[in-house]
CSV table of C-alpha atoms and ligand atoms in Angstrom, one decimal:
chain,number,residue,atom,x,y,z
A,1,MET,CA,0.0,0.0,0.0
A,2,ALA,CA,1.7,3.2,-1.1
A,3,ASP,CA,0.8,6.5,0.4
A,4,THR,CA,0.2,9.3,-2.1
A,5,THR,CA,0.3,13.0,-1.7
A,6,LYS,CA,-3.3,13.1,-2.9
A,7,THR,CA,-5.8,13.9,-0.1
A,8,ALA,CA,-9.6,14.2,0.0
A,9,THR,CA,-11.2,17.1,1.9
A,10,LEU,CA,-14.3,16.7,4.1
A,11,THR,CA,-16.1,19.7,5.3
A,12,LEU,CA,-18.4,19.2,8.2
A,13,ASP,CA,-20.0,21.7,10.6
A,14,GLY,CA,-17.7,24.4,9.2
A,15,LYS,CA,-14.5,22.5,9.8
A,16,THR,CA,-12.3,20.9,7.2
A,17,TYR,CA,-10.6,17.6,7.5
A,18,GLU,CA,-7.8,16.4,5.1
A,19,LEU,CA,-8.1,12.6,4.5
A,20,PRO,CA,-5.1,10.8,2.9
A,21,VAL,CA,-5.8,8.9,-0.3
A,22,LEU,CA,-4.0,5.5,-0.6
A,23,LYS,CA,-3.1,3.9,-3.9
A,24,GLY,CA,-2.9,0.2,-4.6
A,25,THR,CA,-1.1,-1.4,-7.5
A,26,ILE,CA,-4.3,-1.4,-9.5
A,27,GLY,CA,-7.9,-0.6,-8.7
A,28,PRO,CA,-9.7,2.4,-7.2
A,29,ASP,CA,-7.8,4.6,-4.8
A,30,VAL,CA,-9.0,4.4,-1.2
A,31,ILE,CA,-9.8,7.3,1.2
A,32,ASP,CA,-8.1,6.6,4.5
A,33,ILE,CA,-10.7,7.4,7.3
A,34,ARG,CA,-8.9,5.7,10.2
A,35,LYS,CA,-8.5,9.0,12.1
A,36,LEU,CA,-11.8,10.5,11.1
A,37,TYR,CA,-13.7,9.4,14.3
A,38,GLY,CA,-10.9,10.7,16.6
A,39,GLU,CA,-10.7,14.0,14.8
A,40,ALA,CA,-14.3,14.7,13.7
A,41,ASP,CA,-16.4,12.5,16.0
A,42,VAL,CA,-18.3,10.9,13.1
A,43,PHE,CA,-18.5,7.4,11.6
A,44,THR,CA,-19.0,6.5,8.0
A,45,TYR,CA,-22.1,4.5,7.0
A,46,ASP,CA,-21.8,1.7,4.4
A,47,PRO,CA,-24.1,-1.3,5.1
A,48,GLY,CA,-23.0,-4.3,2.9
A,49,PHE,CA,-19.5,-2.7,2.6
A,50,THR,CA,-20.3,-1.6,-1.0
A,51,SER,CA,-17.7,1.2,-0.8
A,52,THR,CA,-15.5,0.1,2.0
A,53,ALA,CA,-12.1,-1.5,1.9
A,54,ALA,CA,-11.7,-3.4,5.2
A,55,THR,CA,-8.0,-4.4,4.5
A,56,ASP,CA,-5.2,-4.3,2.1
A,57,SER,CA,-4.4,-7.5,0.4
A,58,ALA,CA,-1.9,-8.8,-2.2
A,59,ILE,CA,-3.7,-12.1,-3.1
A,60,THR,CA,-6.6,-11.6,-5.5
A,61,TYR,CA,-7.8,-8.7,-7.7
A,62,ILE,CA,-11.1,-8.3,-9.4
A,63,ASP,CA,-12.1,-5.6,-11.9
A,64,GLY,CA,-15.9,-6.1,-12.0
A,65,ASP,CA,-16.4,-3.7,-14.9
A,66,LYS,CA,-13.8,-5.4,-17.1
A,67,GLY,CA,-14.8,-8.9,-15.9
A,68,GLU,CA,-11.2,-9.6,-14.8
A,69,LEU,CA,-10.1,-11.9,-12.0
A,70,LEU,CA,-6.4,-12.2,-11.1
A,71,TYR,CA,-4.8,-14.5,-8.6
A,72,ARG,CA,-1.5,-13.0,-7.5
A,73,GLY,CA,-1.6,-11.1,-10.9
A,74,TYR,CA,-2.3,-14.1,-13.1
A,75,PRO,CA,-5.5,-14.0,-15.1
A,76,ILE,CA,-8.0,-16.7,-14.1
A,77,GLU,CA,-8.4,-17.8,-17.8
A,78,GLN,CA,-4.7,-18.6,-18.1
A,79,LEU,CA,-4.6,-20.5,-14.9
A,80,ALA,CA,-7.8,-22.4,-15.8
A,81,ASP,CA,-6.2,-23.4,-19.1
A,82,GLN,CA,-2.6,-24.1,-18.1
A,83,SER,CA,-2.4,-24.7,-14.4
A,84,HIS,CA,-4.0,-27.1,-11.9
A,85,TYR,CA,-5.6,-26.7,-8.6
A,86,LEU,CA,-2.7,-27.6,-6.3
A,87,GLU,CA,-0.4,-25.3,-8.2
A,88,VAL,CA,-3.0,-22.5,-7.8
A,89,CYS,CA,-3.1,-23.4,-4.1
A,90,TYR,CA,0.7,-22.9,-3.9
A,91,LEU,CA,0.4,-19.6,-5.8
A,92,LEU,CA,-2.3,-18.2,-3.5
A,93,LEU,CA,-0.6,-19.3,-0.3
A,94,TYR,CA,3.0,-18.3,-1.1
A,95,GLY,CA,2.6,-15.6,-3.8
A,96,GLU,CA,4.5,-17.1,-6.7
A,97,LEU,CA,4.2,-20.1,-9.0
A,98,PRO,CA,6.3,-23.0,-7.7
A,99,ASP,CA,9.3,-24.5,-9.6
A,100,LYS,CA,9.3,-28.2,-10.1
A,101,ALA,CA,10.9,-29.1,-6.7
A,102,GLN,CA,8.7,-26.7,-4.8
A,103,MET,CA,5.6,-28.2,-6.5
A,104,ALA,CA,6.7,-31.8,-5.7
A,105,ASP,CA,7.4,-30.8,-2.1
A,106,PHE,CA,4.0,-29.1,-1.7
A,107,GLU,CA,2.2,-32.0,-3.3
A,108,MET,CA,3.9,-34.4,-0.9
A,109,ARG,CA,3.0,-32.2,2.1
A,110,VAL,CA,-0.7,-32.0,1.1
A,111,THR,CA,-0.8,-35.7,0.2
A,112,LYS,CA,0.6,-36.7,3.6
A,113,HIS,CA,-2.3,-35.0,5.4
A,114,THR,CA,-5.3,-36.3,3.4
A,115,MET,CA,-6.4,-38.8,6.0
A,116,VAL,CA,-8.4,-37.6,9.0
A,117,HIS,CA,-8.0,-38.8,12.5
A,118,GLU,CA,-9.7,-42.2,12.7
A,119,GLN,CA,-11.8,-41.0,15.7
A,120,MET,CA,-13.4,-38.5,13.5
A,121,GLN,CA,-15.7,-41.1,11.9
A,122,TYR,CA,-17.4,-41.6,15.2
A,123,PHE,CA,-18.0,-37.9,15.3
A,124,PHE,CA,-19.7,-38.1,11.9
A,125,ARG,CA,-21.9,-40.9,13.2
A,126,GLY,CA,-23.4,-38.5,15.7
A,127,PHE,CA,-25.2,-36.6,12.9
A,128,ARG,CA,-28.5,-37.5,11.5
A,129,ARG,CA,-28.2,-39.3,8.1
A,130,ASP,CA,-30.4,-36.6,6.4
A,131,ALA,CA,-28.3,-33.7,7.7
A,132,HIS,CA,-27.2,-31.3,5.0
A,133,PRO,CA,-23.5,-32.0,4.2
A,134,MET,CA,-22.8,-28.3,4.9
A,135,ALA,CA,-24.2,-28.6,8.4
A,136,THR,CA,-22.0,-31.6,8.9
A,137,MET,CA,-19.0,-29.7,7.5
A,138,VAL,CA,-19.5,-26.7,9.7
A,139,GLY,CA,-19.4,-29.0,12.7
A,140,VAL,CA,-16.6,-31.3,11.7
A,141,VAL,CA,-14.3,-28.6,10.4
A,142,GLY,CA,-14.9,-26.7,13.7
A,143,ALA,CA,-14.1,-29.9,15.6
A,144,MET,CA,-10.7,-30.1,13.8
A,145,SER,CA,-9.4,-27.8,16.5
A,146,ALA,CA,-10.3,-30.6,19.0
A,147,PHE,CA,-8.4,-33.2,17.0
A,148,TYR,CA,-5.3,-31.2,15.9
A,149,HIS,CA,-4.2,-29.2,19.0
A,150,ASP,CA,-0.7,-29.0,17.7
A,151,SER,CA,-1.6,-26.6,15.0
A,152,THR,CA,-3.9,-24.1,16.8
A,153,ASP,CA,-1.3,-21.7,18.2
A,154,ILE,CA,-1.6,-18.8,15.8
A,155,SER,CA,1.5,-17.0,17.1
A,156,ASP,CA,3.7,-19.8,15.8
A,157,PRO,CA,4.3,-19.5,12.0
A,158,TRP,CA,5.0,-23.2,11.7
A,159,GLN,CA,1.7,-24.2,13.3
A,160,ARG,CA,-0.1,-21.8,11.0
A,161,GLU,CA,1.6,-23.5,8.0
A,162,VAL,CA,0.6,-27.0,9.3
A,163,ALA,CA,-3.0,-25.9,9.9
A,164,ALA,CA,-3.1,-24.5,6.3
A,165,ILE,CA,-1.8,-27.7,4.8
A,166,ARG,CA,-4.1,-29.8,7.0
A,167,MET,CA,-7.2,-27.9,5.9
A,168,ILE,CA,-6.4,-28.0,2.2
A,169,ALA,CA,-5.6,-31.7,2.4
A,170,LYS,CA,-8.5,-32.8,4.6
A,171,LEU,CA,-11.5,-30.7,3.4
A,172,PRO,CA,-12.1,-33.1,0.4
A,173,THR,CA,-12.0,-36.1,2.8
A,174,ILE,CA,-14.4,-34.5,5.2
A,175,ALA,CA,-16.8,-33.4,2.4
A,176,ALA,CA,-16.7,-36.9,0.8
A,177,MET,CA,-17.4,-38.5,4.2
A,178,ALA,CA,-20.3,-36.1,4.8
A,179,TYR,CA,-21.7,-37.3,1.4
A,180,LYS,CA,-21.1,-41.0,2.0
A,181,TYR,CA,-22.7,-40.7,5.4
A,182,SER,CA,-25.8,-39.1,3.9
A,183,VAL,CA,-26.2,-41.9,1.3
A,184,GLY,CA,-25.5,-44.7,3.8
A,185,GLN,CA,-22.3,-45.9,2.1
A,186,PRO,CA,-19.0,-46.7,3.8
A,187,PHE,CA,-16.4,-44.0,4.0
A,188,VAL,CA,-13.7,-44.3,1.3
A,189,TYR,CA,-10.2,-43.5,2.4
A,190,PRO,CA,-8.1,-41.1,0.3
A,191,LYS,CA,-5.9,-42.6,-2.4
A,192,ASN,CA,-2.7,-40.5,-2.6
A,193,ALA,CA,-1.7,-41.8,-6.0
A,194,LEU,CA,-4.6,-39.8,-7.5
A,195,SER,CA,-4.7,-36.1,-8.3
A,196,TYR,CA,-6.4,-33.8,-5.8
A,197,ALA,CA,-9.6,-33.7,-7.9
A,198,GLY,CA,-9.4,-37.4,-8.9
A,199,ASN,CA,-9.0,-38.4,-5.2
A,200,PHE,CA,-12.1,-36.4,-4.3
A,201,LEU,CA,-14.2,-38.0,-7.0
A,202,ASN,CA,-12.9,-41.4,-5.9
A,203,MET,CA,-13.8,-40.8,-2.3
A,204,CYS,CA,-17.3,-39.8,-3.3
A,205,PHE,CA,-18.1,-42.4,-6.0
A,206,ALA,CA,-16.0,-45.5,-5.2
A,207,VAL,CA,-17.6,-48.3,-3.3
A,208,PRO,CA,-15.8,-51.4,-1.8
A,209,ALA,CA,-17.9,-53.7,-4.0
A,210,GLU,CA,-16.4,-52.5,-7.3
A,211,ASP,CA,-13.6,-50.5,-8.8
A,212,TYR,CA,-14.1,-46.9,-9.7
A,213,VAL,CA,-12.0,-45.4,-12.5
A,214,VAL,CA,-11.7,-41.7,-12.5
A,215,ASN,CA,-12.7,-40.3,-15.9
A,216,PRO,CA,-10.0,-37.7,-17.0
A,217,ILE,CA,-12.6,-35.3,-18.5
A,218,LEU,CA,-14.6,-35.3,-15.2
A,219,GLU,CA,-11.3,-35.0,-13.2
A,220,LYS,CA,-10.3,-32.0,-15.3
A,221,ALA,CA,-13.7,-30.4,-14.9
A,222,MET,CA,-13.6,-30.9,-11.2
A,223,ASP,CA,-10.1,-29.5,-11.0
A,224,ARG,CA,-11.3,-26.4,-12.9
A,225,ILE,CA,-14.3,-25.9,-10.7
A,226,MET,CA,-11.8,-25.9,-7.8
A,227,MET,CA,-9.4,-23.5,-9.5
A,228,LEU,CA,-12.2,-21.1,-10.4
A,229,HIS,CA,-13.6,-21.0,-6.9
A,230,ALA,CA,-10.2,-20.9,-5.1
A,231,ASP,CA,-10.3,-17.2,-4.0
A,232,HIS,CA,-12.4,-14.1,-4.7
A,233,GLU,CA,-10.9,-11.4,-2.6
A,234,GLN,CA,-13.0,-9.9,0.3
A,235,ASN,CA,-16.3,-11.7,-0.4
A,236,ALA,CA,-18.7,-12.5,2.5
A,237,SER,CA,-17.2,-15.8,3.6
A,238,THR,CA,-13.6,-14.5,3.4
A,239,SER,CA,-14.5,-11.4,5.3
A,240,THR,CA,-16.1,-13.7,7.9
A,241,VAL,CA,-12.9,-15.8,8.2
A,242,ARG,CA,-10.9,-12.6,8.6
A,243,LEU,CA,-13.3,-11.1,11.2
A,244,ALA,CA,-13.3,-14.4,13.2
A,245,GLY,CA,-9.5,-14.6,12.9
A,246,SER,CA,-9.0,-11.0,13.9
A,247,SER,CA,-10.0,-11.9,17.5
A,248,GLY,CA,-7.2,-14.6,17.6
A,249,ALA,CA,-9.6,-17.6,17.1
A,250,ASN,CA,-7.8,-20.7,15.9
A,251,PRO,CA,-7.7,-21.4,12.1
A,252,PHE,CA,-10.1,-24.4,12.2
A,253,ALA,CA,-12.7,-22.3,14.0
A,254,CYS,CA,-12.2,-19.5,11.5
A,255,ILE,CA,-12.7,-21.7,8.4
A,256,ALA,CA,-15.8,-23.3,10.0
A,257,ALA,CA,-17.2,-19.7,10.3
A,258,GLY,CA,-16.4,-19.2,6.6
A,259,ILE,CA,-18.2,-22.4,5.7
A,260,ALA,CA,-21.2,-21.3,7.7
A,261,CYS,CA,-21.3,-18.0,5.8
A,262,LEU,CA,-20.7,-19.6,2.4
A,263,TRP,CA,-23.8,-21.7,2.9
A,264,GLY,CA,-26.3,-18.9,2.3
A,265,PRO,CA,-28.1,-18.8,-1.1
A,266,ALA,CA,-26.8,-15.3,-2.0
A,267,HIS,CA,-23.3,-16.7,-1.8
A,268,GLY,CA,-22.0,-20.3,-2.1
A,269,GLY,CA,-25.5,-21.8,-1.7
A,270,ALA,CA,-26.5,-20.3,-5.0
A,271,ASN,CA,-25.3,-23.3,-7.0
A,272,GLN,CA,-27.7,-25.6,-5.1
A,273,ALA,CA,-30.5,-22.9,-5.2
A,274,CYS,CA,-29.9,-22.5,-9.0
A,275,LEU,CA,-30.3,-26.2,-9.7
A,276,GLU,CA,-33.4,-26.5,-7.5
A,277,MET,CA,-34.8,-23.5,-9.4
A,278,LEU,CA,-34.1,-25.2,-12.8
A,279,LYS,CA,-35.9,-28.4,-11.5
A,280,GLU,CA,-38.8,-26.3,-10.2
A,281,ILE,CA,-39.2,-24.6,-13.6
A,282,GLY,CA,-39.1,-28.1,-15.1
A,283,THR,CA,-39.9,-27.3,-18.7
A,284,VAL,CA,-39.0,-24.6,-21.2
A,285,ASP,CA,-42.6,-23.4,-21.6
A,286,ARG,CA,-42.7,-22.3,-17.9
A,287,ILE,CA,-39.6,-20.0,-18.3
A,288,PRO,CA,-41.5,-16.8,-19.1
A,289,GLU,CA,-43.5,-17.2,-15.9
A,290,TYR,CA,-40.3,-17.3,-13.9
A,291,ILE,CA,-38.7,-14.4,-15.8
A,292,ALA,CA,-41.8,-12.3,-15.1
A,293,LYS,CA,-41.5,-13.3,-11.4
A,294,ALA,CA,-37.8,-12.3,-11.3
A,295,LYS,CA,-38.7,-8.9,-12.7
A,296,ASP,CA,-41.5,-8.4,-10.2
A,297,LYS,CA,-40.0,-6.7,-7.1
A,298,ASN,CA,-42.9,-7.8,-4.9
A,299,SER,CA,-42.4,-11.5,-5.7
A,300,GLY,CA,-39.2,-11.7,-3.7
A,301,PHE,CA,-38.0,-14.2,-6.3
A,302,ARG,CA,-34.6,-13.9,-8.0
A,303,LEU,CA,-33.1,-15.9,-10.8
A,304,MET,CA,-30.5,-17.9,-9.0
A,305,GLY,CA,-27.2,-18.2,-10.8
A,306,PHE,CA,-27.6,-14.7,-12.2
A,307,GLY,CA,-26.0,-11.4,-11.1
A,308,HIS,CA,-23.0,-10.6,-9.0
A,309,ARG,CA,-22.1,-7.9,-6.5
A,310,VAL,CA,-18.8,-7.2,-8.2
A,311,TYR,CA,-19.0,-8.4,-11.8
A,312,LYS,CA,-21.1,-5.9,-13.7
A,313,ASN,CA,-19.9,-7.0,-17.1
A,314,PHE,CA,-19.6,-10.7,-17.0
A,315,ASP,CA,-18.2,-13.2,-14.6
A,316,PRO,CA,-14.9,-14.4,-16.2
A,317,ARG,CA,-15.2,-17.7,-14.2
A,318,ALA,CA,-18.6,-18.3,-15.9
A,319,LYS,CA,-17.0,-18.2,-19.4
A,320,VAL,CA,-14.5,-20.9,-18.5
A,321,MET,CA,-17.1,-23.0,-16.6
A,322,LYS,CA,-19.4,-22.9,-19.6
A,323,GLU,CA,-16.7,-24.5,-21.7
A,324,SER,CA,-16.2,-27.2,-19.1
A,325,ALA,CA,-20.0,-27.7,-19.0
A,326,ASP,CA,-20.0,-28.3,-22.7
A,327,GLU,CA,-17.1,-30.8,-22.5
A,328,VAL,CA,-18.8,-32.8,-19.6
A,329,LEU,CA,-22.2,-32.9,-21.3
A,330,ASP,CA,-20.6,-34.0,-24.5
A,331,LEU,CA,-18.7,-36.8,-22.7
A,332,LEU,CA,-21.8,-37.9,-20.9
A,333,GLY,CA,-24.0,-37.5,-24.0
A,334,ILE,CA,-26.8,-35.8,-22.0
A,335,HIS,CA,-27.8,-32.9,-24.3
A,336,ASN,CA,-31.4,-33.7,-24.3
A,337,ASN,CA,-31.7,-33.6,-20.6
A,338,PRO,CA,-34.8,-31.4,-19.8
A,339,LEU,CA,-33.0,-29.7,-17.0
A,340,LEU,CA,-30.2,-28.7,-19.4
A,341,GLN,CA,-32.7,-27.5,-22.0
A,342,VAL,CA,-34.3,-25.2,-19.3
A,343,ALA,CA,-30.8,-23.9,-18.3
A,344,LYS,CA,-29.8,-23.2,-21.9
A,345,GLU,CA,-33.1,-21.4,-22.7
A,346,LEU,CA,-33.0,-19.4,-19.5
A,347,GLU,CA,-29.5,-18.3,-20.3
A,348,ARG,CA,-30.5,-17.3,-23.8
A,349,ILE,CA,-33.6,-15.3,-22.6
A,350,ALA,CA,-31.8,-13.6,-19.8
A,351,LEU,CA,-28.9,-12.5,-22.0
A,352,SER,CA,-31.3,-10.9,-24.5
A,353,ASP,CA,-33.9,-9.5,-22.1
A,354,GLU,CA,-33.8,-5.7,-21.5
A,355,TYR,CA,-34.3,-6.1,-17.7
A,356,PHE,CA,-31.3,-8.4,-17.3
A,357,ILE,CA,-29.1,-6.5,-19.8
A,358,SER,CA,-29.8,-3.1,-18.2
A,359,LYS,CA,-29.1,-4.4,-14.7
A,360,LYS,CA,-26.0,-6.3,-15.9
A,361,LEU,CA,-27.3,-9.6,-14.6
A,362,TYR,CA,-25.2,-12.2,-16.4
A,363,PRO,CA,-25.0,-15.9,-15.6
A,364,ASN,CA,-22.5,-16.3,-12.8
A,365,VAL,CA,-20.1,-19.2,-12.1
A,366,ASP,CA,-22.6,-21.1,-10.0
A,367,PHE,CA,-25.1,-21.3,-12.9
A,368,TYR,CA,-22.7,-23.5,-14.9
A,369,SER,CA,-20.9,-25.3,-12.0
A,370,GLY,CA,-24.3,-26.6,-10.8
A,371,ILE,CA,-25.0,-28.0,-14.3
A,372,ILE,CA,-21.6,-29.8,-14.3
A,373,LEU,CA,-21.9,-31.2,-10.8
A,374,GLU,CA,-25.5,-32.5,-11.5
A,375,ALA,CA,-24.2,-34.2,-14.7
A,376,MET,CA,-21.4,-35.8,-12.7
A,377,GLY,CA,-23.9,-37.4,-10.4
A,378,PHE,CA,-23.6,-35.2,-7.3
A,379,PRO,CA,-26.8,-34.4,-5.4
A,380,THR,CA,-27.5,-30.7,-5.2
A,381,SER,CA,-26.7,-30.8,-1.5
A,382,MET,CA,-23.1,-31.5,-2.3
A,383,PHE,CA,-22.6,-28.4,-4.6
A,384,THR,CA,-21.9,-25.9,-1.8
A,385,PRO,CA,-19.5,-28.4,0.0
A,386,ILE,CA,-17.5,-28.6,-3.2
A,387,PHE,CA,-17.4,-24.8,-3.3
A,388,ALA,CA,-16.2,-24.9,0.3
A,389,ILE,CA,-13.4,-27.4,-0.5
A,390,SER,CA,-12.2,-25.1,-3.3
A,391,ARG,CA,-12.4,-21.9,-1.3
A,392,THR,CA,-10.5,-23.2,1.7
A,393,VAL,CA,-7.2,-22.2,0.2
A,394,GLY,CA,-8.5,-18.7,-0.4
A,395,TRP,CA,-9.8,-18.4,3.1
A,396,ILE,CA,-6.6,-19.8,4.6
A,397,SER,CA,-4.3,-17.6,2.4
A,398,GLN,CA,-6.3,-14.5,3.5
A,399,TRP,CA,-6.2,-15.6,7.1
A,400,LYS,CA,-2.4,-16.1,7.0
A,401,GLU,CA,-1.9,-12.8,5.3
A,402,MET,CA,-4.0,-11.1,8.1
A,403,ILE,CA,-2.2,-12.8,11.0
A,404,ALA,CA,1.2,-12.0,9.5
A,405,ASP,CA,0.3,-8.3,9.2
A,406,PRO,CA,1.8,-6.4,12.2
A,407,THR,CA,-0.9,-3.7,12.0
A,408,GLN,CA,-3.7,-6.2,12.3
A,409,LYS,CA,-6.3,-5.5,14.9
A,410,ILE,CA,-9.6,-7.0,15.9
A,411,GLY,CA,-12.4,-6.2,13.5
A,412,ARG,CA,-15.1,-4.0,15.1
A,413,PRO,CA,-17.6,-2.2,12.8
A,414,ARG,CA,-19.5,0.8,14.1
A,415,GLN,CA,-23.2,1.4,13.8
A,416,LEU,CA,-25.8,4.2,13.3
A,417,TYR,CA,-28.0,3.6,16.4
A,418,ILE,CA,-31.7,4.1,15.7
A,419,GLY,CA,-33.2,2.5,18.8
A,420,GLN,CA,-34.6,4.0,22.0
A,421,THR,CA,-32.7,6.7,23.8
A,422,ARG,CA,-32.0,6.2,27.5
A,423,ARG,CA,-35.1,5.4,29.6
A,424,ASP,CA,-35.7,4.0,33.1
A,425,TYR,CA,-36.7,0.4,33.9
A,426,GLN,CA,-40.4,0.0,35.0
A,427,ASP,CA,-41.5,-2.7,37.3
A,428,VAL,CA,-43.7,-5.3,35.6
A,429,THR,CA,-46.8,-4.2,37.5
A,430,SER,CA,-46.6,-0.7,36.1
A,431,ARG,CA,-46.0,-1.5,32.4
B,1,CMC,N1,-32.7,-11.9,-10.5
B,1,CMC,C1,-33.5,-10.8,-10.7
B,1,CMC,N2,-33.1,-9.6,-10.4
B,1,CMC,C2,-31.9,-9.4,-9.8
B,1,CMC,C3,-31.0,-10.5,-9.6
B,1,CMC,C4,-31.5,-11.8,-10.0
B,1,CMC,N3,-30.7,-12.8,-9.8
B,1,CMC,N4,-29.9,-10.0,-9.0
B,1,CMC,C5,-30.1,-8.7,-8.9
B,1,CMC,N5,-31.3,-8.3,-9.3
B,1,CMC,C6,-31.8,-6.9,-9.4
B,1,CMC,C7,-32.3,-6.4,-8.1
B,1,CMC,O1,-33.6,-6.6,-7.8
B,1,CMC,C8,-31.9,-4.9,-8.2
B,1,CMC,O2,-32.9,-4.3,-8.9
B,1,CMC,P1,-33.2,-2.7,-8.6
B,1,CMC,O3,-32.0,-2.0,-9.0
B,1,CMC,O4,-34.4,-2.4,-9.6
B,1,CMC,O5,-33.6,-2.6,-7.2
B,1,CMC,C9,-30.6,-4.9,-9.0
B,1,CMC,O6,-30.7,-6.1,-9.8
B,1,CMC,C10,-29.4,-4.9,-8.2
B,1,CMC,O7,-29.4,-5.9,-7.3
B,1,CMC,P2,-28.7,-5.9,-5.9
B,1,CMC,O8,-29.4,-6.8,-4.9
B,1,CMC,O9,-28.5,-4.5,-5.4
B,1,CMC,O10,-27.3,-6.5,-6.3
B,1,CMC,P3,-26.2,-7.0,-5.3
B,1,CMC,O11,-24.9,-6.6,-5.9
B,1,CMC,O12,-26.4,-6.6,-3.9
B,1,CMC,O13,-26.5,-8.6,-5.4
B,1,CMC,C11,-26.3,-10.9,-5.8
B,1,CMC,C12,-25.7,-9.5,-6.0
B,1,CMC,C13,-25.3,-11.9,-6.3
B,1,CMC,C14,-26.6,-11.1,-4.3
B,1,CMC,C15,-27.6,-10.9,-6.6
B,1,CMC,O14,-27.4,-10.6,-7.9
B,1,CMC,C16,-28.4,-12.2,-6.4
B,1,CMC,O15,-29.1,-12.4,-5.4
B,1,CMC,N6,-28.2,-13.2,-7.3
B,1,CMC,C17,-28.8,-14.5,-7.2
B,1,CMC,C18,-28.0,-15.3,-6.3
B,1,CMC,C19,-26.7,-15.8,-6.9
B,1,CMC,O16,-26.6,-16.3,-8.0
B,1,CMC,N7,-25.6,-15.7,-6.1
B,1,CMC,C20,-24.2,-16.2,-6.5
B,1,CMC,C21,-23.2,-15.1,-6.7
B,1,CMC,S1,-21.8,-15.9,-7.5
B,1,CMC,C22,-21.1,-16.9,-6.3
B,1,CMC,C23,-20.4,-16.2,-5.2
B,1,CMC,O17,-19.4,-15.4,-5.5
B,1,CMC,O18,-20.7,-16.4,-4.1
């Protein structure tokens, strides 16, 4: 963060305040209001943080107008085409692409940690079989701090590192166990000879009674889903992880908080909500009814999988995901699937309808990832857990960046109080 000589001037009640303007490497300048309350006795008001930078960060950059997403400066399209998920994890965590030896070492470290403590399966068995896998994950990931005490001391950089590797390695195992538990099948142990994505597919779809061979096209599509969801700067769940971490909470607790936030339908839960919406629409002839509902403010209905807080041009992840969707559907030969026909027609109408064009509501990444995951055979309830696996590296990279920052302090937003002013307590008989 470079200071500039530029300042902004605020005039309030006849007094003038000079506010420094900070410059990042790219992106809008930022007005530094840290001293404003002390000097002027006012807060700023920004519900939803639409205009507020809560931190500086060197990890991910989004230009919503251009539809650009950079991980450590590298465009997402190049990474999706030429890289793979574990290399992207290394990049996000350490800031640079690894050389061969660094990659091999990182792969070895992640692979060594893919199994979970054997006792954990008894913890799983305490959940109802019909529990949503996200509910199970919030609980089990939170409980990791009870299983891995030796990596909860956040003041020790080595323990922070081990916690990061443990979470990247174990989240797929935990998500697959949540799935297996929900369908009443035995847990499948990780197979370290497989790729990160391949291992996850194997843990979800293998059964002891027969061999499961990971299809390379599905493996690549899964790897891409993971790369595209790996980080997204200060989104709601990442901000949740940072806020939880700012109090000094252990990293497993912080990631569990991130998973809880991700679950909501306006965030990571959108992929499940989108597929459920497509199923509810059911047939192409019912689409106009749903488009009309989406345009009607009083209906409370939104087209799931459309729109984004930051991308007001297109979601660059959606472009790549659409390509993958086509590859997977070709491989599986399911072009005539009614759900897919509804999805394609909905996409076509929304892209040509004035309401959606004028409000810049494009299909987002979750619109296409849901279609792919459905085609792969995942139940909709597993869509958000897969997002959570993928985003873990982003959460942990942002958490590590925050903890290592010497200026870091506990997050504590202010408020505009609109409640009762001071009044005296009345005894119940006189109320
Ligand atoms: N369908 C219909 N209208 C919409 C939609 C939609 N999906 N999204 C936004 N609008 C309208 C909204 O009614 C508002 O209209 P007006 O200006 O007339 O009041 C306008 O577009 C702007 O909406 P907003 O709520 O101010 O936009 P936002 O930036 O706060 O919300 C969003 C972004 C993603 C929450 C929202 O677009 C949405 O709810 N989309 C559906 C859920 C979804 O797909 N979420 C996944 C996001 S991608 C994954 C991730 O990064 O988590």
